[in-house]
PDB file of C-alpha atoms and ligand atoms in Angstrom:
ATOM      1  CA  MET A   1      -2.923 -37.132 -12.190  1.00 96.00           C
ATOM      2  CA  THR A   2       0.797 -36.379 -12.526  1.00 96.00           C
ATOM      3  CA  GLN A   3       2.214 -33.139 -13.963  1.00 97.00           C
ATOM      4  CA  TYR A   4       3.235 -35.110 -17.072  1.00 98.00           C
ATOM      5  CA  GLU A   5      -0.319 -36.418 -17.510  1.00 98.00           C
ATOM      6  CA  ALA A   6      -1.607 -32.865 -17.067  1.00 98.00           C
ATOM      7  CA  ILE A   7       0.284 -31.863 -20.251  1.00 98.00           C
ATOM      8  CA  GLY A   8      -2.244 -33.811 -22.314  1.00 96.00           C
ATOM      9  CA  ARG A   9      -5.241 -32.702 -20.261  1.00 95.00           C
ATOM     10  CA  ARG A  10      -4.706 -28.943 -19.935  1.00 96.00           C
ATOM     11  CA  HIS A  11      -6.293 -26.270 -22.083  1.00 96.00           C
ATOM     12  CA  SER A  12      -6.922 -22.602 -21.450  1.00 97.00           C
ATOM     13  CA  VAL A  13     -10.080 -21.837 -19.485  1.00 96.00           C
ATOM     14  CA  ARG A  14     -11.473 -18.304 -19.558  1.00 96.00           C
ATOM     15  CA  ARG A  15     -14.587 -18.696 -17.386  1.00 96.00           C
ATOM     16  CA  PHE A  16     -14.255 -19.478 -13.698  1.00 97.00           C
ATOM     17  CA  GLN A  17     -16.418 -20.039 -10.645  1.00 97.00           C
ATOM     18  CA  MET A  18     -15.778 -17.021  -8.411  1.00 96.00           C
ATOM     19  CA  THR A  19     -15.332 -19.156  -5.311  1.00 96.00           C
ATOM     20  CA  ALA A  20     -12.614 -19.390  -2.675  1.00 97.00           C
ATOM     21  CA  ILE A  21     -10.244 -22.359  -2.530  1.00 97.00           C
ATOM     22  CA  ASP A  22     -10.101 -24.434   0.656  1.00 97.00           C
ATOM     23  CA  PRO A  23      -7.318 -22.902   2.850  1.00 97.00           C
ATOM     24  CA  HIS A  24      -5.684 -26.324   3.257  1.00 97.00           C
ATOM     25  CA  ILE A  25      -5.377 -26.699  -0.535  1.00 97.00           C
ATOM     26  CA  MET A  26      -4.186 -23.099  -0.828  1.00 98.00           C
ATOM     27  CA  LYS A  27      -1.423 -23.937   1.643  1.00 98.00           C
ATOM     28  CA  GLN A  28      -0.394 -26.886  -0.546  1.00 98.00           C
ATOM     29  CA  ILE A  29      -0.263 -24.591  -3.600  1.00 98.00           C
ATOM     30  CA  ASN A  30       1.920 -22.118  -1.724  1.00 98.00           C
ATOM     31  CA  CYS A  31       4.196 -24.975  -0.576  1.00 98.00           C
ATOM     32  CA  PHE A  32       4.472 -26.221  -4.158  1.00 98.00           C
ATOM     33  CA  ILE A  33       5.565 -22.733  -5.283  1.00 98.00           C
ATOM     34  CA  GLN A  34       8.574 -23.104  -2.954  1.00 97.00           C
ATOM     35  CA  THR A  35       9.625 -26.340  -4.697  1.00 97.00           C
ATOM     36  CA  LEU A  36       9.668 -25.050  -8.305  1.00 98.00           C
ATOM     37  CA  ALA A  37      12.882 -25.878 -10.163  1.00 96.00           C
ATOM     38  CA  PRO A  38      14.253 -22.960 -12.204  1.00 97.00           C
ATOM     39  CA  LEU A  39      15.922 -23.412 -15.582  1.00 95.00           C
ATOM     40  CA  HIS A  40      18.423 -20.658 -14.810  1.00 93.00           C
ATOM     41  CA  PRO A  41      19.053 -20.442 -11.048  1.00 93.00           C
ATOM     42  CA  GLN A  42      20.667 -16.983 -11.493  1.00 95.00           C
ATOM     43  CA  ALA A  43      17.462 -15.530 -12.960  1.00 95.00           C
ATOM     44  CA  ALA A  44      15.785 -14.322  -9.744  1.00 96.00           C
ATOM     45  CA  TYR A  45      12.000 -14.442  -9.678  1.00 97.00           C
ATOM     46  CA  ARG A  46       9.099 -14.617  -7.261  1.00 96.00           C
ATOM     47  CA  ILE A  47       5.468 -15.639  -7.528  1.00 97.00           C
ATOM     48  CA  ALA A  48       2.567 -14.000  -5.706  1.00 95.00           C
ATOM     49  CA  VAL A  49      -0.951 -15.410  -5.411  1.00 97.00           C
ATOM     50  CA  VAL A  50      -3.586 -12.672  -5.786  1.00 96.00           C
ATOM     51  CA  GLU A  51      -7.066 -13.410  -4.361  1.00 96.00           C
ATOM     52  CA  ALA A  52      -9.976 -11.870  -6.269  1.00 95.00           C
ATOM     53  CA  TYR A  53     -12.935 -14.180  -5.591  1.00 96.00           C
ATOM     54  CA  ASN A  54     -14.761 -11.521  -3.603  1.00 93.00           C
ATOM     55  CA  THR A  55     -14.485  -8.679  -6.105  1.00 89.00           C
ATOM     56  CA  GLN A  56     -16.311  -7.905  -9.330  1.00 82.00           C
ATOM     57  CA  LYS A  57     -13.664  -5.329 -10.291  1.00 85.00           C
ATOM     58  CA  HIS A  58     -10.908  -6.136 -12.781  1.00 85.00           C
ATOM     59  CA  VAL A  59      -7.675  -6.685 -10.903  1.00 90.00           C
ATOM     60  CA  PHE A  60      -5.510  -6.073 -13.989  1.00 92.00           C
ATOM     61  CA  LYS A  61      -5.598  -3.733 -16.956  1.00 92.00           C
ATOM     62  CA  GLY A  62      -4.981  -4.999 -20.462  1.00 92.00           C
ATOM     63  CA  MET A  63      -6.572  -6.928 -23.302  1.00 91.00           C
ATOM     64  CA  PHE A  64      -7.774 -10.545 -23.577  1.00 89.00           C
ATOM     65  CA  LEU A  65      -8.257 -10.819 -19.815  1.00 90.00           C
ATOM     66  CA  ALA A  66     -10.237 -13.502 -18.017  1.00 92.00           C
ATOM     67  CA  GLN A  67     -11.939 -12.768 -14.708  1.00 93.00           C
ATOM     68  CA  ALA A  68     -10.865 -15.363 -12.191  1.00 96.00           C
ATOM     69  CA  PRO A  69     -10.995 -15.948  -8.432  1.00 97.00           C
ATOM     70  CA  TYR A  70      -7.176 -16.185  -8.240  1.00 98.00           C
ATOM     71  CA  TYR A  71      -4.155 -15.020 -10.194  1.00 97.00           C
ATOM     72  CA  LEU A  72      -0.502 -15.983 -10.100  1.00 97.00           C
ATOM     73  CA  VAL A  73       1.817 -13.071 -10.765  1.00 97.00           C
ATOM     74  CA  LEU A  74       5.417 -13.911 -11.587  1.00 97.00           C
ATOM     75  CA  SER A  75       7.869 -11.012 -11.264  1.00 96.00           C
ATOM     76  CA  ALA A  76      11.529 -11.270 -12.167  1.00 96.00           C
ATOM     77  CA  LYS A  77      14.746  -9.303 -11.929  1.00 95.00           C
ATOM     78  CA  ASP A  78      16.312  -8.130 -15.172  1.00 94.00           C
ATOM     79  CA  HIS A  79      18.296 -11.076 -16.594  1.00 95.00           C
ATOM     80  CA  PRO A  80      18.979 -12.308 -20.165  1.00 94.00           C
ATOM     81  CA  PHE A  81      17.084 -15.544 -19.382  1.00 95.00           C
ATOM     82  CA  ALA A  82      14.342 -14.041 -17.189  1.00 97.00           C
ATOM     83  CA  ALA A  83      11.516 -14.690 -19.683  1.00 97.00           C
ATOM     84  CA  VAL A  84      12.546 -18.270 -20.595  1.00 98.00           C
ATOM     85  CA  ASN A  85      12.932 -19.043 -16.915  1.00 98.00           C
ATOM     86  CA  ALA A  86       9.531 -17.486 -16.136  1.00 98.00           C
ATOM     87  CA  GLY A  87       7.813 -19.771 -18.661  1.00 98.00           C
ATOM     88  CA  TYR A  88       9.701 -22.801 -17.358  1.00 98.00           C
ATOM     89  CA  VAL A  89       8.700 -22.306 -13.703  1.00 98.00           C
ATOM     90  CA  MET A  90       5.182 -20.990 -14.320  1.00 98.00           C
ATOM     91  CA  GLU A  91       4.306 -23.998 -16.465  1.00 98.00           C
ATOM     92  CA  GLN A  92       5.349 -26.376 -13.645  1.00 98.00           C
ATOM     93  CA  LEU A  93       2.849 -24.562 -11.461  1.00 98.00           C
ATOM     94  CA  VAL A  94       0.129 -24.535 -14.153  1.00 98.00           C
ATOM     95  CA  LEU A  95       0.483 -28.307 -14.625  1.00 98.00           C
ATOM     96  CA  TYR A  96       0.436 -28.845 -10.866  1.00 98.00           C
ATOM     97  CA  LEU A  97      -2.829 -26.876 -10.638  1.00 98.00           C
ATOM     98  CA  VAL A  98      -4.332 -28.819 -13.557  1.00 98.00           C
ATOM     99  CA  SER A  99      -3.296 -32.095 -11.890  1.00 98.00           C
ATOM    100  CA  LYS A 100      -5.264 -30.961  -8.809  1.00 97.00           C
ATOM    101  CA  GLY A 101      -8.406 -30.235 -10.837  1.00 97.00           C
ATOM    102  CA  PHE A 102      -7.987 -26.479 -11.342  1.00 98.00           C
ATOM    103  CA  ALA A 103      -8.359 -24.563 -14.585  1.00 97.00           C
ATOM    104  CA  THR A 104      -5.822 -21.988 -15.763  1.00 98.00           C
ATOM    105  CA  CYS A 105      -5.209 -19.347 -18.413  1.00 97.00           C
ATOM    106  CA  TYR A 106      -2.049 -17.341 -19.114  1.00 98.00           C
ATOM    107  CA  LEU A 107      -2.797 -13.633 -19.461  1.00 98.00           C
ATOM    108  CA  GLY A 108       0.039 -12.196 -21.523  1.00 96.00           C
ATOM    109  CA  ASP A 109      -1.298  -8.652 -21.595  1.00 93.00           C
ATOM    110  CA  ALA A 110      -2.361  -8.371 -17.943  1.00 94.00           C
ATOM    111  CA  LYS A 111      -0.625  -5.342 -16.522  1.00 90.00           C
ATOM    112  CA  SER A 112       0.162  -5.399 -12.835  1.00 83.00           C
ATOM    113  CA  LYS A 113       1.977  -2.781 -10.784  1.00 78.00           C
ATOM    114  CA  PRO A 114       5.748  -3.258 -10.584  1.00 75.00           C
ATOM    115  CA  ASP A 115       7.060  -4.246  -7.170  1.00 75.00           C
ATOM    116  CA  LEU A 116       8.867  -1.579  -5.217  1.00 72.00           C
ATOM    117  CA  ASP A 117      12.263  -3.173  -5.846  1.00 83.00           C
ATOM    118  CA  GLN A 118      13.985  -4.525  -8.973  1.00 88.00           C
ATOM    119  CA  TYR A 119      11.354  -7.191  -9.673  1.00 92.00           C
ATOM    120  CA  GLN A 120       9.264  -6.487 -12.775  1.00 93.00           C
ATOM    121  CA  PRO A 121       5.954  -8.278 -13.519  1.00 94.00           C
ATOM    122  CA  MET A 122       6.609 -10.866 -16.207  1.00 96.00           C
ATOM    123  CA  ILE A 123       3.477 -13.016 -16.567  1.00 97.00           C
ATOM    124  CA  VAL A 124       0.052 -13.464 -14.972  1.00 98.00           C
ATOM    125  CA  VAL A 125      -1.947 -16.717 -14.889  1.00 98.00           C
ATOM    126  CA  ALA A 126      -5.635 -16.827 -13.945  1.00 98.00           C
ATOM    127  CA  PHE A 127      -6.736 -19.905 -12.016  1.00 98.00           C
ATOM    128  CA  GLY A 128      -9.641 -21.424 -10.132  1.00 98.00           C
ATOM    129  CA  LYS A 129     -12.408 -23.944 -10.716  1.00 97.00           C
ATOM    130  CA  ALA A 130     -13.745 -23.870 -14.281  1.00 97.00           C
ATOM    131  CA  ALA A 131     -17.274 -22.534 -14.693  1.00 95.00           C
ATOM    132  CA  ALA A 132     -19.847 -24.980 -16.034  1.00 91.00           C
ATOM    133  CA  THR A 133     -20.059 -22.774 -19.145  1.00 88.00           C
ATOM    134  CA  ALA A 134     -16.279 -22.816 -19.784  1.00 86.00           C
ATOM    135  CA  VAL A 135     -15.178 -23.930 -23.261  1.00 79.00           C
ATOM    136  CA  LYS A 136     -13.329 -27.229 -22.905  1.00 74.00           C
ATOM    137  CA  LYS A 137     -11.955 -27.577 -26.412  1.00 79.00           C
ATOM    138  CA  PRO A 138      -8.173 -27.343 -26.808  1.00 78.00           C
ATOM    139  CA  ALA A 139      -6.859 -25.131 -29.617  1.00 91.00           C
ATOM    140  CA  SER A 140      -5.242 -26.785 -32.647  1.00 96.00           C
ATOM    141  CA  ARG A 141      -1.506 -27.377 -32.949  1.00 97.00           C
ATOM    142  CA  LYS A 142       1.055 -27.553 -35.751  1.00 97.00           C
ATOM    143  CA  LYS A 143       1.870 -31.054 -36.971  1.00 96.00           C
ATOM    144  CA  LEU A 144       5.073 -32.685 -35.740  1.00 95.00           C
ATOM    145  CA  THR A 145       6.436 -32.645 -39.296  1.00 94.00           C
ATOM    146  CA  GLU A 146       6.265 -28.826 -39.355  1.00 96.00           C
ATOM    147  CA  LEU A 147       8.341 -28.543 -36.201  1.00 97.00           C
ATOM    148  CA  VAL A 148      11.345 -30.772 -36.850  1.00 96.00           C
ATOM    149  CA  ASN A 149      14.194 -30.206 -39.296  1.00 93.00           C
ATOM    150  CA  GLN A 150      14.085 -33.674 -40.831  1.00 86.00           C
ATOM    151  CA  PRO A 151      11.009 -35.826 -40.337  1.00 84.00           C
ATOM    152  CA  PRO A 152      10.318 -38.563 -39.514  1.00 85.00           C
ATOM    153  CA  VAL A 153      11.603 -38.698 -35.945  1.00 86.00           C
ATOM    154  CA  ALA A 154      12.322 -42.403 -35.623  1.00 84.00           C
ATOM    155  CA  GLN A 155      13.746 -42.453 -32.115  1.00 92.00           C
ATOM    156  CA  GLN A 156      10.868 -43.134 -29.678  1.00 95.00           C
ATOM    157  CA  ASN A 157      12.291 -41.135 -26.739  1.00 96.00           C
ATOM    158  CA  ALA A 158      12.917 -38.066 -28.907  1.00 97.00           C
ATOM    159  CA  ARG A 159       9.449 -38.392 -30.396  1.00 96.00           C
ATOM    160  CA  LYS A 160       7.736 -38.507 -26.994  1.00 97.00           C
ATOM    161  CA  ILE A 161       9.765 -35.535 -25.702  1.00 98.00           C
ATOM    162  CA  ILE A 162       9.013 -33.419 -28.788  1.00 98.00           C
ATOM    163  CA  GLU A 163       5.343 -34.414 -28.698  1.00 97.00           C
ATOM    164  CA  ALA A 164       5.081 -33.085 -25.127  1.00 98.00           C
ATOM    165  CA  ALA A 165       6.483 -29.740 -26.310  1.00 98.00           C
ATOM    166  CA  ARG A 166       4.355 -29.687 -29.461  1.00 98.00           C
ATOM    167  CA  ILE A 167       1.115 -29.476 -27.465  1.00 98.00           C
ATOM    168  CA  ALA A 168       2.343 -26.738 -25.102  1.00 98.00           C
ATOM    169  CA  PRO A 169       0.361 -23.508 -24.780  1.00 98.00           C
ATOM    170  CA  SER A 170       1.775 -20.350 -26.374  1.00 98.00           C
ATOM    171  CA  ALA A 171       0.816 -16.686 -26.687  1.00 97.00           C
ATOM    172  CA  PHE A 172      -1.654 -16.322 -29.584  1.00 95.00           C
ATOM    173  CA  ASN A 173      -1.069 -20.061 -30.127  1.00 97.00           C
ATOM    174  CA  LEU A 174       1.948 -19.124 -32.291  1.00 96.00           C
ATOM    175  CA  GLN A 175       3.935 -22.253 -31.308  1.00 97.00           C
ATOM    176  CA  PRO A 176       7.359 -20.684 -31.971  1.00 97.00           C
ATOM    177  CA  TRP A 177       9.334 -23.844 -31.073  1.00 98.00           C
ATOM    178  CA  ARG A 178      11.305 -25.952 -33.549  1.00 98.00           C
ATOM    179  CA  PHE A 179      13.344 -29.091 -32.842  1.00 98.00           C
ATOM    180  CA  MET A 180      16.478 -30.694 -34.252  1.00 97.00           C
ATOM    181  CA  PRO A 181      16.731 -34.215 -32.811  1.00 96.00           C
ATOM    182  CA  GLN A 182      20.173 -35.836 -32.895  1.00 95.00           C
ATOM    183  CA  ASP A 183      21.660 -38.862 -31.184  1.00 94.00           C
ATOM    184  CA  GLY A 184      20.963 -38.409 -27.430  1.00 95.00           C
ATOM    185  CA  LYS A 185      20.021 -34.749 -27.751  1.00 96.00           C
ATOM    186  CA  ILE A 186      17.366 -32.406 -29.059  1.00 97.00           C
ATOM    187  CA  HIS A 187      18.383 -28.895 -30.063  1.00 97.00           C
ATOM    188  CA  VAL A 188      15.588 -26.412 -29.369  1.00 98.00           C
ATOM    189  CA  PHE A 189      15.094 -23.427 -31.658  1.00 98.00           C
ATOM    190  CA  MET A 190      12.774 -20.440 -31.717  1.00 97.00           C
ATOM    191  CA  LYS A 191      11.274 -19.330 -35.000  1.00 95.00           C
ATOM    192  CA  LYS A 192      12.513 -15.808 -35.811  1.00 89.00           C
ATOM    193  CA  GLU A 193       9.577 -13.465 -36.134  1.00 79.00           C
ATOM    194  CA  SER A 194       9.301 -10.318 -38.218  1.00 74.00           C
ATOM    195  CA  LEU A 195      11.231  -7.181 -37.285  1.00 70.00           C
ATOM    196  CA  MET A 196       7.839  -5.634 -36.422  1.00 76.00           C
ATOM    197  CA  GLN A 197       7.659  -7.602 -33.157  1.00 84.00           C
ATOM    198  CA  THR A 198       7.377  -5.434 -30.035  1.00 91.00           C
ATOM    199  CA  LYS A 199       9.626  -5.929 -27.007  1.00 91.00           C
ATOM    200  CA  ARG A 200       6.712  -7.559 -25.156  1.00 94.00           C
ATOM    201  CA  MET A 201       5.966  -9.918 -28.049  1.00 94.00           C
ATOM    202  CA  LYS A 202       9.608 -11.032 -28.017  1.00 94.00           C
ATOM    203  CA  GLU A 203       9.377 -11.555 -24.264  1.00 96.00           C
ATOM    204  CA  LEU A 204       6.213 -13.655 -24.649  1.00 97.00           C
ATOM    205  CA  THR A 205       7.896 -15.761 -27.348  1.00 97.00           C
ATOM    206  CA  LEU A 206      10.781 -16.497 -24.970  1.00 97.00           C
ATOM    207  CA  LEU A 207       8.242 -17.325 -22.275  1.00 98.00           C
ATOM    208  CA  ASP A 208       6.624 -19.796 -24.698  1.00 98.00           C
ATOM    209  CA  MET A 209      10.029 -21.415 -25.190  1.00 98.00           C
ATOM    210  CA  GLY A 210      10.388 -21.870 -21.426  1.00 98.00           C
ATOM    211  CA  ILE A 211       6.938 -23.488 -21.291  1.00 98.00           C
ATOM    212  CA  ALA A 212       7.837 -25.928 -24.092  1.00 98.00           C
ATOM    213  CA  MET A 213      11.115 -26.836 -22.368  1.00 98.00           C
ATOM    214  CA  CYS A 214       9.225 -27.525 -19.135  1.00 98.00           C
ATOM    215  CA  HIS A 215       7.105 -30.040 -21.069  1.00 98.00           C
ATOM    216  CA  MET A 216      10.266 -31.609 -22.557  1.00 98.00           C
ATOM    217  CA  ALA A 217      11.827 -31.979 -19.121  1.00 98.00           C
ATOM    218  CA  LEU A 218       8.691 -33.616 -17.686  1.00 98.00           C
ATOM    219  CA  ALA A 219       8.541 -36.035 -20.630  1.00 98.00           C
ATOM    220  CA  ALA A 220      12.225 -36.963 -20.184  1.00 98.00           C
ATOM    221  CA  GLU A 221      11.545 -37.541 -16.496  1.00 97.00           C
ATOM    222  CA  GLU A 222       8.506 -39.683 -17.356  1.00 97.00           C
ATOM    223  CA  LEU A 223      10.712 -41.788 -19.650  1.00 97.00           C
ATOM    224  CA  TRP A 224      13.149 -42.348 -16.752  1.00 96.00           C
ATOM    225  CA  LEU A 225      15.937 -40.654 -18.653  1.00 97.00           C
ATOM    226  CA  ASP A 226      18.900 -38.801 -17.223  1.00 97.00           C
ATOM    227  CA  TRP A 227      18.541 -35.395 -18.788  1.00 97.00           C
ATOM    228  CA  ARG A 228      19.778 -31.830 -18.629  1.00 97.00           C
ATOM    229  CA  LEU A 229      18.881 -28.653 -20.427  1.00 97.00           C
ATOM    230  CA  SER A 230      21.793 -26.392 -21.310  1.00 95.00           C
ATOM    231  CA  ARG A 231      23.380 -24.654 -24.273  1.00 93.00           C
ATOM    232  CA  GLU A 232      26.049 -25.870 -26.670  1.00 93.00           C
ATOM    233  CA  ASP A 233      29.329 -23.853 -26.609  1.00 92.00           C
ATOM    234  CA  THR A 234      29.055 -20.717 -28.745  1.00 89.00           C
ATOM    235  CA  SER A 235      31.586 -22.171 -31.231  1.00 92.00           C
ATOM    236  CA  ASN A 236      29.481 -25.329 -31.547  1.00 91.00           C
ATOM    237  CA  GLU A 237      25.967 -23.839 -31.715  1.00 95.00           C
ATOM    238  CA  PRO A 238      23.687 -25.607 -34.197  1.00 96.00           C
ATOM    239  CA  ILE A 239      22.289 -23.493 -37.021  1.00 96.00           C
ATOM    240  CA  TRP A 240      18.805 -23.511 -38.554  1.00 96.00           C
ATOM    241  CA  LYS A 241      17.958 -20.821 -41.109  1.00 95.00           C
ATOM    242  CA  GLY A 242      15.151 -18.530 -39.922  1.00 94.00           C
ATOM    243  CA  CYS A 243      15.429 -19.800 -36.344  1.00 96.00           C
ATOM    244  CA  GLN A 244      17.334 -18.801 -33.237  1.00 95.00           C
ATOM    245  CA  TYR A 245      19.114 -21.472 -31.184  1.00 97.00           C
ATOM    246  CA  VAL A 246      17.745 -21.531 -27.603  1.00 97.00           C
ATOM    247  CA  ALA A 247      19.021 -24.638 -25.774  1.00 97.00           C
ATOM    248  CA  THR A 248      19.649 -28.368 -26.012  1.00 98.00           C
ATOM    249  CA  LEU A 249      18.033 -31.187 -24.066  1.00 98.00           C
ATOM    250  CA  TYR A 250      20.663 -33.931 -23.569  1.00 98.00           C
ATOM    251  CA  TYR A 251      19.351 -37.300 -22.479  1.00 97.00           C
ATOM    252  CA  GLU A 252      20.509 -40.864 -21.868  1.00 95.00           C
ATOM    253  CA  ILE A 253      19.071 -44.020 -20.364  1.00 89.00           C
ATOM    254  CA  LYS A 254      19.482 -43.999 -16.573  1.00 83.00           C
ATOM    255  CA  SER A 255      22.033 -46.447 -15.259  1.00 79.00           C
ATOM    256  CA  PHE A 256      21.136 -48.112 -11.978  1.00 78.00           C
TER     257      PHE A 256
HETATM  258  C1  FMN B 301       2.580 -16.590 -22.674  1.00 52.24           C
HETATM  259  C2  FMN B 301       1.110 -16.767 -22.987  1.00 52.24           C
HETATM  260  C3  FMN B 301       0.263 -15.673 -22.991  1.00 52.24           C
HETATM  261  C4  FMN B 301      -1.103 -15.847 -23.222  1.00 52.24           C
HETATM  262  N1  FMN B 301      -1.938 -14.771 -23.157  1.00 52.24           N
HETATM  263  C5  FMN B 301      -3.275 -14.943 -23.246  1.00 52.24           C
HETATM  264  C6  FMN B 301      -4.179 -13.849 -23.042  1.00 52.24           C
HETATM  265  O1  FMN B 301      -3.761 -12.722 -22.805  1.00 52.24           O
HETATM  266  N2  FMN B 301      -5.512 -14.097 -23.087  1.00 52.24           N
HETATM  267  C7  FMN B 301      -6.022 -15.346 -23.363  1.00 52.24           C
HETATM  268  O2  FMN B 301      -7.243 -15.506 -23.391  1.00 52.24           O
HETATM  269  N3  FMN B 301      -5.186 -16.402 -23.588  1.00 52.24           N
HETATM  270  C8  FMN B 301      -3.839 -16.233 -23.522  1.00 52.24           C
HETATM  271  N4  FMN B 301      -2.985 -17.303 -23.684  1.00 52.24           N
HETATM  272  C9  FMN B 301      -3.537 -18.633 -23.977  1.00 52.24           C
HETATM  273  C10 FMN B 301      -3.280 -19.036 -25.421  1.00 52.24           C
HETATM  274  O3  FMN B 301      -4.132 -18.314 -26.275  1.00 52.24           O
HETATM  275  C11 FMN B 301      -3.481 -20.534 -25.535  1.00 52.24           C
HETATM  276  O4  FMN B 301      -2.538 -21.189 -24.732  1.00 52.24           O
HETATM  277  C12 FMN B 301      -3.351 -21.061 -26.947  1.00 52.24           C
HETATM  278  O5  FMN B 301      -4.332 -20.496 -27.770  1.00 52.24           O
HETATM  279  C13 FMN B 301      -3.492 -22.584 -26.988  1.00 52.24           C
HETATM  280  O6  FMN B 301      -4.734 -22.989 -26.458  1.00 52.24           O
HETATM  281  P1  FMN B 301      -4.840 -23.970 -25.208  1.00 52.24           P
HETATM  282  O7  FMN B 301      -4.077 -23.299 -24.066  1.00 52.24           O
HETATM  283  O8  FMN B 301      -6.298 -24.072 -24.921  1.00 52.24           O
HETATM  284  O9  FMN B 301      -4.201 -25.259 -25.566  1.00 52.24           O
HETATM  285  C14 FMN B 301      -1.618 -17.140 -23.497  1.00 52.24           C
HETATM  286  C15 FMN B 301      -0.749 -18.230 -23.504  1.00 52.24           C
HETATM  287  C16 FMN B 301       0.591 -18.058 -23.242  1.00 52.24           C
HETATM  288  C17 FMN B 301       1.479 -19.249 -23.194  1.00 52.24           C
END
């Protein structure tokens, strides 16, 4: 299974077998972590694998936790794009794990100790083999027509790229992403939430946006497109009432 195929297969799993992973496979996971492609290379981050298969104690504090044999903890330095970047790289790893037969679940409220330098914990993901009793039903998603500024999306490439983002996981399944497809590009927006949102909720929403953009990038790659994710110049930023502009995916057919 490829990472792109894993997009359609993954769902959150909250019950795990508390068993150790073969050291050879663990080595492959650690090697894969070294190959992750960031969205913003200046946004410094690191990922630690925490082993917990031999403990019954909770490794993290917080709500909505899942007890798992392993956790990925992504910490990042303070940067305007730290959260978007965290979602973008963590989702590559989640899809890699799913493609290798592992189950995963983001834990947005898991609180881990800050590192002793400038790296702050950003997101935790539980992973391991799914328990036989694990629920295997994916949560529902908004329809494509609710997510684009002017349906229908006629262009097949744009449709496939947006579809990959549409089914991405998000905190509380809020699906904050919105899309404005134009010729050869898709502007990505984030739905503005109420003023009541906490700092952490805002951070999780940005993380969701990074996850969705990871799915878009993998879909563009699958379609053999030349693509890049960046932002329009400030003077040229697209506008969508009630939404915040995040980035644009530019794509064109590869020339050989
Ligand atoms: C950033 C983020 C944080 C999340 N936090 C939690 C969490 O704390 N606990 C939990 O059980 N699920 C959590 N989830 C999983 C979502 O609830 C789940 O992705 C969403 O409901 C869609 O379901 P699916 O992943 O099965 O497709 C989180 C997901 C994301 C992307």
